[in-house]
């Protein structure tokens, strides 16, 4: 996820936030609300963009996140629930289950401990919390997967709570990292598991195993769908890398299967192996001898990033090397693969590659996949169909004044009658012009018509609108002192999903992308991606989405490559 800078919010927004909290959690009294969000304290708002492009908002007080907003709905963090544990309906579970929740799992019904008073009454999608046996302090927040009635009718099997945030996840780590308070549970002694009374010591291990089995069954069901696997053959001794375990890590890391869930951080060993794999792949299949000497920055941006498997992101800062220069030094000294020199002060270049190196010769280039550019075919299982560009036709609408023009016409020229005279001729031409050639006639007629256009989206009826077809606008803006971002607007006009385009670009250029609302427009957003990526954006729109070049504005602003010396 991408993290935006802090912003102090004004009194009006604080007042609105209080109103939203009061509406979402009516059990809070006015005094409790004032204590939770003081009027004179500095409250910060942090914008977070999930990897799928969902915009989230954090409200932070004294460095602790209080609430997060997802799809216009407020959820409290564990820091708030520790102060007001009865704020949400609560489901109890056993302490060992907490590690599963922190690892990204949802709360399964076999792991729910039913108190003597019975299950809390919730509807599907209701906000609820999760506590541990013998402590009322919540350790997770989420939404009910099914209603209470459905839980009972299902025999307490299946998914119970879709967990969005948990104690010890990255959202918790955003705060002061304090531990849950000890709040004695009055009903801790008289417990029921799935409706039967047991001693806690006897059934805890058994119920945790049931919960794990239920979760394992769901995972096996999902794994039946064919998925891409890429093996790392960078050198002998490297184990296969599961790409599902290599997705990007950020300062605040979110998972959007059901909203927001924490994920484990990627290890430096995996990133080191991925870095070596992309390095060897780039040398063997991308770099040509005629390109040497090659700037190291160009080698990374244009060659190594493009060799990164789909679903992963190459980030040197998360490797043990931390810098590209240190990695290339290791490749030079330890493996004798390349020779790097500083041809210009402060600028390193690869001047030589040992093409006969044993590691390079025995490296097997993985099969090319273009997952980011080739949408999956429609298999009839609910997946979105592949994108097809709309057909756009420039039209001229015939006004009632010009309609007679098209009723009286000959092959090579048109005789001017009183109606045509009134429609097409200037007053000074009334007595002089008796006929017009078709070219002249149409140029005069089109000059008096109003432009419009027709769009035909696949599977839909034609849509006609007045004016010009808005082009997809690509521009570059500055952020800070020396940072540039690329902005893409009007994707919706062409039936493109901005989130899908942003994800495809993120994979192509290995840079973060976010969606931002366009001021003054209710239903349009723009895609923002780091760096001047106009060239890559143009290639994606023209080559993959097949948008005609004439409907793309701003391609001339692409950076021009310098001349080789």
Coordinates of C-alpha atoms in Angstrom, one line a residue:
X1 CA 0.0 0.0 0.0
X2 CA 1.1 3.6 -0.6
X3 CA 1.2 6.0 2.3
X4 CA 0.4 9.7 1.9
X5 CA 1.8 12.4 4.1
X6 CA 0.1 13.3 7.4
X7 CA -2.4 16.2 7.3
X8 CA -3.9 18.1 10.2
X9 CA -7.7 18.3 9.8
X10 CA -9.7 21.4 10.6
X11 CA -12.5 21.8 13.1
X12 CA -15.3 21.4 10.5
X13 CA -13.9 18.0 9.5
X14 CA -13.5 17.0 13.2
X15 CA -17.1 17.9 13.7
X16 CA -18.1 15.8 10.7
X17 CA -16.0 12.9 11.9
X18 CA -17.7 13.0 15.3
X19 CA -21.1 12.9 13.6
X20 CA -20.0 9.9 11.5
X21 CA -18.7 8.1 14.6
X22 CA -21.9 8.8 16.5
X23 CA -24.0 7.5 13.6
X24 CA -21.9 4.4 13.1
X25 CA -21.6 3.6 16.9
X26 CA -24.7 5.0 18.6
X27 CA -23.8 3.3 21.9
X28 CA -21.1 6.0 22.5
X29 CA -22.3 8.8 24.8
X30 CA -21.5 12.4 24.1
X31 CA -18.9 12.5 26.8
X32 CA -17.3 9.3 25.5
X33 CA -17.2 10.7 22.0
X34 CA -15.6 13.9 23.3
X35 CA -13.0 11.9 25.3
X36 CA -12.3 9.8 22.2
X37 CA -12.0 12.7 19.8
X38 CA -11.1 15.9 21.8
X39 CA -12.0 19.2 20.2
X40 CA -8.7 20.9 20.9
X41 CA -6.3 18.0 20.3
X42 CA -4.4 17.7 17.0
X43 CA -6.0 15.0 14.9
X44 CA -4.3 13.8 11.7
X45 CA -5.7 12.1 8.7
X46 CA -3.5 9.7 6.6
X47 CA -4.5 8.5 3.2
X48 CA -3.6 4.9 2.4
X49 CA -4.0 3.2 -1.0
X50 CA -4.3 -0.6 -1.0
X51 CA -2.6 -2.7 -3.7
X52 CA -5.9 -3.0 -5.6
X53 CA -6.3 0.8 -5.6
X54 CA -8.8 1.1 -2.8
X55 CA -8.5 4.4 -1.0
X56 CA -8.5 4.1 2.8
X57 CA -8.4 6.9 5.4
X58 CA -6.8 6.7 8.8
X59 CA -7.7 9.0 11.6
X60 CA -4.8 9.3 14.0
X61 CA -4.6 10.9 17.5
X62 CA -1.4 11.0 19.6
X63 CA 0.3 8.7 17.0
X64 CA -2.4 6.0 17.5
X65 CA -4.8 5.2 14.7
X66 CA -8.4 5.5 16.0
X67 CA -10.5 4.6 13.0
X68 CA -10.0 3.6 9.4
X69 CA -12.6 4.3 6.7
X70 CA -13.1 1.7 3.9
X71 CA -15.7 2.1 1.2
X72 CA -17.3 5.0 3.2
X73 CA -17.6 2.9 6.3
X74 CA -15.8 3.5 9.6
X75 CA -14.1 0.7 11.5
X76 CA -12.5 1.2 15.0
X77 CA -9.0 0.0 15.6
X78 CA -8.0 -2.2 18.6
X79 CA -6.7 1.0 20.3
X80 CA -10.3 2.3 20.4
X81 CA -11.8 -1.0 21.4
X82 CA -9.4 -1.5 24.3
X83 CA -11.0 1.7 25.8
X84 CA -14.5 0.8 24.8
X85 CA -14.6 -3.1 24.6
X86 CA -18.4 -3.2 24.4
X87 CA -18.5 -0.9 21.3
X88 CA -19.1 -3.8 18.9
X89 CA -20.7 -7.3 19.0
X90 CA -18.1 -9.7 20.1
X91 CA -17.1 -13.2 19.2
X92 CA -14.7 -15.2 21.5
X93 CA -12.0 -17.6 20.4
X94 CA -9.0 -19.4 21.8
X95 CA -5.6 -17.7 22.2
X96 CA -3.7 -19.9 19.7
X97 CA -6.2 -18.7 17.0
X98 CA -4.8 -15.1 17.3
X99 CA -1.6 -16.1 15.4
X100 CA -3.8 -17.3 12.5
X101 CA -5.7 -14.0 12.5
X102 CA -2.4 -12.0 12.5
X103 CA -1.2 -14.1 9.6
X104 CA -4.2 -13.0 7.5
X105 CA -6.8 -15.7 8.2
X106 CA -10.4 -15.0 8.9
X107 CA -12.2 -16.3 12.1
X108 CA -13.8 -19.7 11.3
X109 CA -16.9 -20.8 13.1
X110 CA -15.4 -24.0 14.6
X111 CA -13.0 -21.8 16.6
X112 CA -15.8 -19.6 18.0
X113 CA -16.4 -20.1 21.7
X114 CA -20.1 -19.5 22.5
X115 CA -20.9 -18.0 25.9
X116 CA -23.8 -19.1 28.0
X117 CA -25.8 -16.1 26.8
X118 CA -25.5 -17.4 23.2
X119 CA -24.1 -15.8 20.0
X120 CA -24.4 -12.0 19.6
X121 CA -27.1 -11.0 17.2
X122 CA -25.5 -9.7 14.0
X123 CA -26.5 -9.4 10.3
X124 CA -24.2 -10.2 7.4
X125 CA -21.7 -7.4 6.9
X126 CA -22.1 -6.0 10.4
X127 CA -19.0 -4.6 12.1
X128 CA -17.9 -6.9 15.0
X129 CA -14.8 -7.6 17.1
X130 CA -13.0 -10.8 18.2
X131 CA -11.8 -11.4 21.8
X132 CA -9.9 -14.2 23.5
X133 CA -11.2 -16.5 26.2
X134 CA -10.8 -14.9 29.7
X135 CA -10.1 -11.4 28.4
X136 CA -12.7 -8.9 27.1
X137 CA -10.1 -6.8 25.3
X138 CA -10.7 -7.2 21.5
X139 CA -7.8 -8.4 19.4
X140 CA -9.3 -8.2 15.9
X141 CA -11.9 -6.2 14.0
X142 CA -13.9 -7.3 11.0
X143 CA -17.3 -7.9 9.4
X144 CA -19.7 -10.8 9.9
X145 CA -19.5 -13.2 7.0
X146 CA -23.0 -14.5 7.7
X147 CA -25.8 -13.6 10.1
X148 CA -26.2 -15.2 13.6
X149 CA -29.1 -17.2 12.4
X150 CA -27.1 -18.6 9.5
X151 CA -24.2 -19.5 11.8
X152 CA -26.5 -21.6 13.9
X153 CA -28.2 -23.2 10.8
X154 CA -24.8 -24.0 9.3
X155 CA -23.9 -26.0 12.5
X156 CA -21.1 -23.5 13.3
X157 CA -19.1 -24.5 10.3
X158 CA -17.6 -22.2 7.7
X159 CA -16.4 -18.6 7.8
X160 CA -17.6 -16.5 10.7
X161 CA -15.8 -13.1 10.7
X162 CA -13.9 -11.6 7.8
X163 CA -11.0 -10.0 9.6
X164 CA -9.9 -6.6 8.5
X165 CA -7.4 -5.6 11.2
X166 CA -5.8 -7.5 14.2
X167 CA -3.5 -6.9 17.1
X168 CA 0.1 -7.2 16.1
X169 CA -0.6 -6.5 12.4
X170 CA 0.9 -3.5 10.5
X171 CA -2.0 -1.2 11.3
X172 CA -1.4 -1.9 15.0
X173 CA 2.3 -1.3 14.5
X174 CA 1.5 2.1 13.0
X175 CA 0.6 3.1 16.6
X176 CA 2.5 2.9 19.9
X177 CA 2.5 -1.0 19.8
X178 CA 1.0 -1.3 23.2
X179 CA -0.4 -4.7 24.4
X180 CA -4.1 -5.4 25.1
X181 CA -5.2 -4.5 28.6
X182 CA -6.3 -7.3 30.9
X183 CA -10.1 -7.1 31.2
X184 CA -11.5 -10.1 33.1
X185 CA -14.3 -12.0 31.4
X186 CA -17.2 -12.7 33.8
X187 CA -18.4 -15.5 31.5
X188 CA -15.0 -17.1 31.1
X189 CA -15.8 -20.1 33.4
X190 CA -19.2 -21.1 31.9
X191 CA -18.2 -21.5 28.3
X192 CA -19.8 -23.4 25.5
X193 CA -18.2 -24.5 22.2
X194 CA -20.8 -25.0 19.5
X195 CA -23.5 -25.3 22.1
X196 CA -21.9 -27.8 24.5
X197 CA -20.2 -27.2 27.9
X198 CA -16.6 -28.2 28.3
X199 CA -13.6 -27.5 30.4
X200 CA -11.3 -25.0 28.6
X201 CA -8.1 -27.0 29.0
X202 CA -9.7 -30.1 27.5
X203 CA -11.2 -28.6 24.4
X204 CA -8.9 -25.7 23.5
X205 CA -6.5 -27.8 21.4
X206 CA -9.3 -29.8 19.8
X207 CA -11.2 -26.6 18.7
X208 CA -8.1 -24.9 17.3
X209 CA -7.4 -28.0 15.2
X210 CA -11.0 -27.9 13.9
X211 CA -10.5 -24.3 13.0
X212 CA -7.3 -25.1 11.1
X213 CA -8.9 -28.0 9.3
X214 CA -11.8 -25.8 8.2
X215 CA -9.4 -23.1 6.9
X216 CA -7.3 -25.8 5.2
X217 CA -10.4 -27.1 3.4
X218 CA -11.2 -23.6 2.1
X219 CA -7.6 -23.1 0.9
X220 CA -7.7 -26.5 -0.9
X221 CA -10.9 -25.5 -2.6
X222 CA -9.3 -22.3 -3.8
X223 CA -6.2 -24.1 -5.0
X224 CA -8.2 -26.3 -7.3
X225 CA -8.3 -23.3 -9.7
X226 CA -5.2 -23.4 -11.9
X227 CA -2.6 -20.8 -10.9
X228 CA 0.7 -19.7 -12.3
X229 CA 3.9 -21.1 -10.7
X230 CA 7.4 -19.8 -11.5
X231 CA 10.5 -21.5 -10.2
X232 CA 13.7 -19.8 -9.5
X233 CA 16.6 -21.4 -11.4
X234 CA 19.1 -18.6 -10.9
X235 CA 21.7 -21.1 -9.7
X236 CA 22.0 -24.6 -8.3
X237 CA 21.0 -24.7 -4.6
X238 CA 18.2 -22.1 -4.8
X239 CA 14.9 -23.6 -3.9
X240 CA 11.7 -23.0 -5.8
X241 CA 10.0 -19.7 -4.9
X242 CA 6.3 -19.5 -4.5
X243 CA 5.2 -16.2 -6.1
X244 CA 2.2 -16.2 -3.8
X245 CA 4.6 -15.5 -0.9
X246 CA 6.5 -12.7 -2.7
X247 CA 4.0 -9.9 -3.0
X248 CA 5.2 -6.4 -2.2
X249 CA 5.7 -5.1 1.3
X250 CA 5.1 -1.4 2.2
X251 CA 5.1 0.8 5.3
X252 CA 1.5 -0.1 6.0
X253 CA 0.6 -3.4 4.3
X254 CA -3.0 -4.3 3.5
X255 CA -4.8 -7.2 2.0
X256 CA -8.0 -6.6 0.2
X257 CA -9.6 -10.1 -0.1
X258 CA -12.2 -8.9 2.4
X259 CA -11.0 -5.4 3.0
X260 CA -7.9 -4.8 5.0
X261 CA -5.9 -7.6 6.6
X262 CA -2.3 -7.7 7.7
X263 CA 0.3 -9.8 5.9
X264 CA 3.8 -11.1 6.8
X265 CA 6.7 -9.2 5.6
X266 CA 8.8 -10.5 2.7
X267 CA 12.2 -11.9 3.8
X268 CA 15.6 -10.6 2.5
X269 CA 16.6 -14.1 1.4
X270 CA 13.6 -14.3 -1.0
X271 CA 14.3 -10.8 -2.3
X272 CA 18.0 -11.7 -2.8
X273 CA 17.1 -14.8 -4.8
X274 CA 14.6 -12.8 -6.9
X275 CA 17.2 -10.1 -7.5
X276 CA 19.7 -12.7 -8.7
X277 CA 17.1 -14.4 -10.9
X278 CA 16.1 -11.2 -12.6
X279 CA 19.8 -10.2 -13.0
X280 CA 20.7 -13.4 -14.8
X281 CA 17.5 -13.4 -16.8
X282 CA 18.2 -9.8 -18.0
X283 CA 21.8 -10.6 -18.9
X284 CA 20.9 -13.7 -20.9
X285 CA 17.8 -12.6 -22.8
X286 CA 17.7 -8.7 -22.7
X287 CA 21.2 -7.2 -22.9
X288 CA 23.1 -7.2 -26.2
X289 CA 26.8 -6.8 -26.6
X290 CA 26.2 -3.8 -28.9
X291 CA 24.5 -2.0 -25.9
X292 CA 27.6 -1.9 -23.8
X293 CA 28.6 0.2 -22.0
X294 CA 25.2 0.3 -20.3
X295 CA 24.2 2.6 -17.5
X296 CA 23.4 0.5 -14.3
X297 CA 20.3 2.6 -13.7
X298 CA 19.1 1.8 -17.3
X299 CA 19.9 -1.8 -16.9
X300 CA 17.8 -2.0 -13.7
X301 CA 14.8 0.0 -15.1
X302 CA 14.6 -1.3 -18.6
X303 CA 15.9 -4.9 -18.3
X304 CA 15.8 -6.3 -14.7
X305 CA 12.3 -4.9 -13.9
X306 CA 10.9 -6.4 -17.1
X307 CA 12.2 -9.8 -16.1
X308 CA 10.4 -9.7 -12.7
X309 CA 7.7 -12.4 -12.6
X310 CA 4.1 -11.4 -12.6
X311 CA 2.7 -10.8 -9.1
X312 CA 6.0 -9.8 -7.6
X313 CA 7.8 -6.5 -7.2
X314 CA 11.6 -6.2 -7.3
X315 CA 12.8 -3.9 -4.5
X316 CA 16.5 -3.7 -3.8
X317 CA 15.9 -1.8 -0.6
X318 CA 14.3 -5.0 0.8
X319 CA 17.3 -7.1 -0.1
X320 CA 20.4 -7.6 1.9
X321 CA 22.3 -5.4 -0.6
X322 CA 20.1 -2.3 -0.1
X323 CA 21.7 -0.6 -3.1
X324 CA 22.2 -1.6 -6.8
X325 CA 25.9 -0.6 -6.7
X326 CA 26.6 -3.1 -3.8
X327 CA 24.7 -5.9 -5.6
X328 CA 26.6 -5.3 -8.9
X329 CA 29.9 -5.3 -6.9
X330 CA 29.0 -8.7 -5.5
X331 CA 28.2 -10.0 -9.0
X332 CA 31.6 -8.7 -10.1
X333 CA 33.8 -9.9 -7.3
X334 CA 32.0 -13.1 -6.2
X335 CA 30.7 -14.4 -9.5
X336 CA 32.8 -12.6 -12.2
X337 CA 29.6 -12.0 -14.2
X338 CA 30.1 -8.4 -15.1
X339 CA 32.6 -5.6 -14.9
X340 CA 31.3 -2.2 -13.6
X341 CA 33.2 1.1 -14.1
X342 CA 32.5 4.7 -13.3
X343 CA 32.8 6.2 -16.8
X344 CA 31.4 9.5 -15.6
X345 CA 31.9 10.9 -12.1
X346 CA 29.2 9.4 -9.9
X347 CA 27.6 7.4 -12.7
X348 CA 28.4 3.7 -13.0
X349 CA 28.0 1.6 -16.2
X350 CA 28.3 -2.1 -17.0
X351 CA 31.2 -2.2 -19.5
X352 CA 31.7 -5.9 -19.9
X353 CA 29.6 -9.1 -19.5
X354 CA 31.2 -12.6 -19.2
X355 CA 28.9 -14.4 -21.6
X356 CA 30.8 -17.7 -21.0
X357 CA 30.3 -17.6 -17.3
X358 CA 29.1 -21.0 -16.1
X359 CA 26.3 -19.6 -14.0
X360 CA 25.0 -17.5 -16.9
X361 CA 25.3 -20.4 -19.5
X362 CA 23.4 -22.9 -17.3
X363 CA 20.7 -20.4 -16.2
X364 CA 17.4 -21.4 -17.8
X365 CA 15.3 -18.5 -18.9
X366 CA 11.7 -19.0 -17.6
X367 CA 8.9 -19.2 -20.1
X368 CA 7.6 -15.7 -21.0
X369 CA 4.3 -14.8 -19.4
X370 CA 2.4 -11.6 -20.1
X371 CA -0.1 -11.7 -17.2
X372 CA -0.2 -8.0 -16.8
X373 CA -1.0 -7.4 -20.5
X374 CA -3.1 -10.5 -21.3
X375 CA -6.4 -10.6 -19.4
X376 CA -7.6 -14.1 -18.6
X377 CA -10.2 -15.5 -21.0
X378 CA -13.8 -15.7 -20.0
X379 CA -14.2 -19.2 -18.5
X380 CA -17.8 -18.8 -17.5
X381 CA -17.0 -18.8 -13.8
X382 CA -17.8 -15.2 -13.1
X383 CA -14.4 -13.7 -14.2
X384 CA -14.5 -10.4 -16.0
X385 CA -14.4 -10.8 -19.9
X386 CA -11.3 -9.5 -21.7
X387 CA -11.3 -5.8 -22.5
X388 CA -12.3 -4.9 -26.0
X389 CA -12.0 -1.2 -27.2
X390 CA -15.2 0.6 -28.2
X391 CA -15.8 1.6 -31.8
X392 CA -15.7 5.4 -32.1
X393 CA -17.2 7.1 -35.2
X394 CA -17.1 10.8 -35.8
X395 CA -20.5 12.0 -37.0
X396 CA -22.3 15.1 -38.1
X397 CA -26.0 15.5 -37.1
X398 CA -28.2 16.9 -39.8
X399 CA -30.3 19.8 -38.6
X400 CA -33.8 20.5 -39.8
X401 CA -32.5 23.5 -41.7
X402 CA -30.1 21.3 -43.7
X403 CA -32.4 18.4 -44.2
X404 CA -33.7 19.5 -47.7
X405 CA -30.1 19.5 -48.9
X406 CA -30.0 15.7 -48.9
X407 CA -33.3 15.3 -50.6
X408 CA -32.4 16.9 -54.0
X409 CA -28.9 15.9 -55.2
X410 CA -27.3 14.8 -58.6
X411 CA -24.2 12.8 -59.3
X412 CA -21.4 15.3 -59.8
X413 CA -22.9 18.6 -58.6
X414 CA -25.9 20.0 -56.8
X415 CA -28.2 22.6 -58.3
X416 CA -28.9 25.4 -55.9
X417 CA -32.6 25.8 -55.2
X418 CA -34.1 28.4 -52.8
X419 CA -33.6 26.0 -49.8
X420 CA -30.0 25.3 -50.5
X421 CA -29.4 29.0 -51.2
X422 CA -30.7 29.8 -47.8
X423 CA -28.7 27.0 -46.1
X424 CA -25.3 27.3 -47.8
X425 CA -24.7 30.6 -49.6
X426 CA -23.7 34.0 -48.3
X427 CA -26.0 36.9 -49.2
X428 CA -23.4 38.1 -51.7
X429 CA -23.6 34.8 -53.6
X430 CA -27.4 34.6 -54.0
X431 CA -27.4 36.0 -57.6
X432 CA -24.0 34.5 -58.7
X433 CA -23.8 30.8 -57.6
X434 CA -26.2 28.4 -59.4
X435 CA -24.6 25.0 -58.5
X436 CA -21.9 23.5 -56.2
X437 CA -19.6 20.5 -56.5
X438 CA -20.0 17.9 -53.8
X439 CA -16.7 18.7 -52.1
X440 CA -17.6 22.4 -51.9
X441 CA -21.2 21.5 -50.8
X442 CA -20.0 19.2 -48.0
X443 CA -17.4 21.6 -46.7
X444 CA -20.0 24.4 -46.5
X445 CA -22.6 22.0 -44.9
X446 CA -20.2 20.6 -42.4
X447 CA -19.1 24.0 -41.4
X448 CA -22.7 24.8 -40.4
X449 CA -23.2 21.5 -38.5
X450 CA -22.6 20.7 -34.9
X451 CA -20.0 18.1 -34.2
X452 CA -20.9 14.9 -32.3
X453 CA -19.7 11.4 -32.0
X454 CA -20.9 7.8 -31.5
X455 CA -19.4 5.2 -29.1
X456 CA -20.3 1.5 -29.4
X457 CA -19.1 -0.5 -26.3
X458 CA -19.0 -4.2 -27.0
X459 CA -22.4 -5.7 -26.2
X460 CA -24.2 -2.4 -25.8
X461 CA -26.3 -0.1 -28.0
X462 CA -24.6 2.9 -29.7
X463 CA -24.3 6.1 -27.7
X464 CA -24.4 9.4 -29.4
X465 CA -23.2 12.6 -27.8
X466 CA -22.6 16.2 -28.9
X467 CA -19.2 17.8 -29.0
X468 CA -15.7 16.2 -29.3
X469 CA -14.7 12.8 -27.9
X470 CA -12.6 13.5 -24.8
X471 CA -9.1 12.0 -25.4
X472 CA -7.3 10.1 -22.7
X473 CA -5.1 12.7 -21.2
X474 CA -1.6 11.8 -20.1
X475 CA 0.5 14.5 -18.2
X476 CA 3.5 14.8 -15.9
X477 CA 3.4 16.7 -12.7
X478 CA 6.0 17.5 -10.1
X479 CA 5.7 16.3 -6.5
X480 CA 8.2 17.8 -4.1
X481 CA 11.6 19.1 -5.2
X482 CA 12.8 16.5 -7.6
X483 CA 10.0 13.9 -8.0
X484 CA 7.7 13.5 -11.0
X485 CA 4.4 11.6 -11.3
X486 CA 2.4 10.6 -14.4
X487 CA -1.3 11.3 -14.4
X488 CA -3.8 9.6 -16.6
X489 CA -7.4 10.9 -17.0
X490 CA -10.6 10.0 -18.9
X491 CA -10.1 6.2 -18.9
X492 CA -13.7 5.7 -18.1
X493 CA -14.9 7.3 -21.3
X494 CA -13.3 4.4 -23.2
X495 CA -14.7 1.7 -20.9
X496 CA -11.4 1.2 -19.2
X497 CA -11.2 0.4 -15.4
X498 CA -8.7 2.8 -13.9
X499 CA -7.9 0.3 -11.1
X500 CA -7.0 -2.4 -13.7
X501 CA -4.9 0.1 -15.8
X502 CA -3.1 1.2 -12.6
X503 CA -2.3 -2.4 -11.6
X504 CA -1.1 -3.2 -15.1
X505 CA 1.2 -0.2 -15.2
X506 CA 2.5 -0.9 -11.7
X507 CA 3.6 -4.3 -12.8
X508 CA 5.1 -3.0 -16.0
X509 CA 7.2 -0.2 -14.6
X510 CA 7.6 -1.5 -11.0
X511 CA 6.5 1.7 -9.4
X512 CA 3.6 2.5 -7.1
X513 CA 0.3 3.7 -8.5
X514 CA -2.7 5.2 -6.8
X515 CA -6.2 6.4 -7.8
X516 CA -7.3 9.9 -7.0
X517 CA -10.7 11.6 -7.5
X518 CA -10.8 14.4 -10.1
X519 CA -11.9 17.7 -8.5
X520 CA -15.4 18.7 -9.8
X521 CA -16.2 15.2 -11.1
X522 CA -18.3 12.8 -9.1
X523 CA -17.7 9.5 -11.0
X524 CA -14.2 10.0 -12.5
X525 CA -10.8 9.2 -11.1
X526 CA -7.3 9.6 -12.4
X527 CA -4.4 7.2 -12.2
X528 CA -1.2 8.5 -10.7
X529 CA 2.1 6.5 -11.1
X530 CA 5.6 7.5 -10.0
X531 CA 8.0 8.8 -12.5
X532 CA 7.7 10.0 -16.1
X533 CA 6.0 6.8 -17.5
X534 CA 4.3 8.4 -20.6
X535 CA 6.1 6.0 -23.0
X536 CA 5.0 2.9 -21.0
X537 CA 1.4 4.3 -20.7
X538 CA 1.2 4.9 -24.4
X539 CA 2.5 1.4 -25.2
X540 CA -0.1 -0.2 -22.8
X541 CA -3.0 1.9 -24.2
X542 CA -2.1 1.5 -27.9
X543 CA -0.6 -2.1 -28.1
X544 CA -2.7 -3.9 -25.4
X545 CA -6.0 -1.9 -25.1
X546 CA -5.9 -1.0 -28.8
X547 CA -6.9 2.6 -28.2
X548 CA -6.3 4.7 -31.4
X549 CA -3.4 7.1 -31.1
X550 CA -5.5 10.0 -32.1
X551 CA -7.6 9.6 -28.9
X552 CA -4.5 9.8 -26.6
X553 CA -3.3 13.2 -25.7
X554 CA 0.2 13.9 -24.2
X555 CA 2.3 11.2 -25.9
X556 CA 4.6 14.0 -27.1
X557 CA 5.7 14.6 -23.5
X558 CA 7.5 11.3 -23.2
X559 CA 11.2 11.6 -22.2
X560 CA 13.5 11.3 -25.2
X561 CA 16.5 9.0 -25.0
X562 CA 19.9 10.6 -25.1
X563 CA 22.5 9.9 -27.8
X564 CA 25.0 7.2 -27.1
X565 CA 28.6 8.3 -26.9

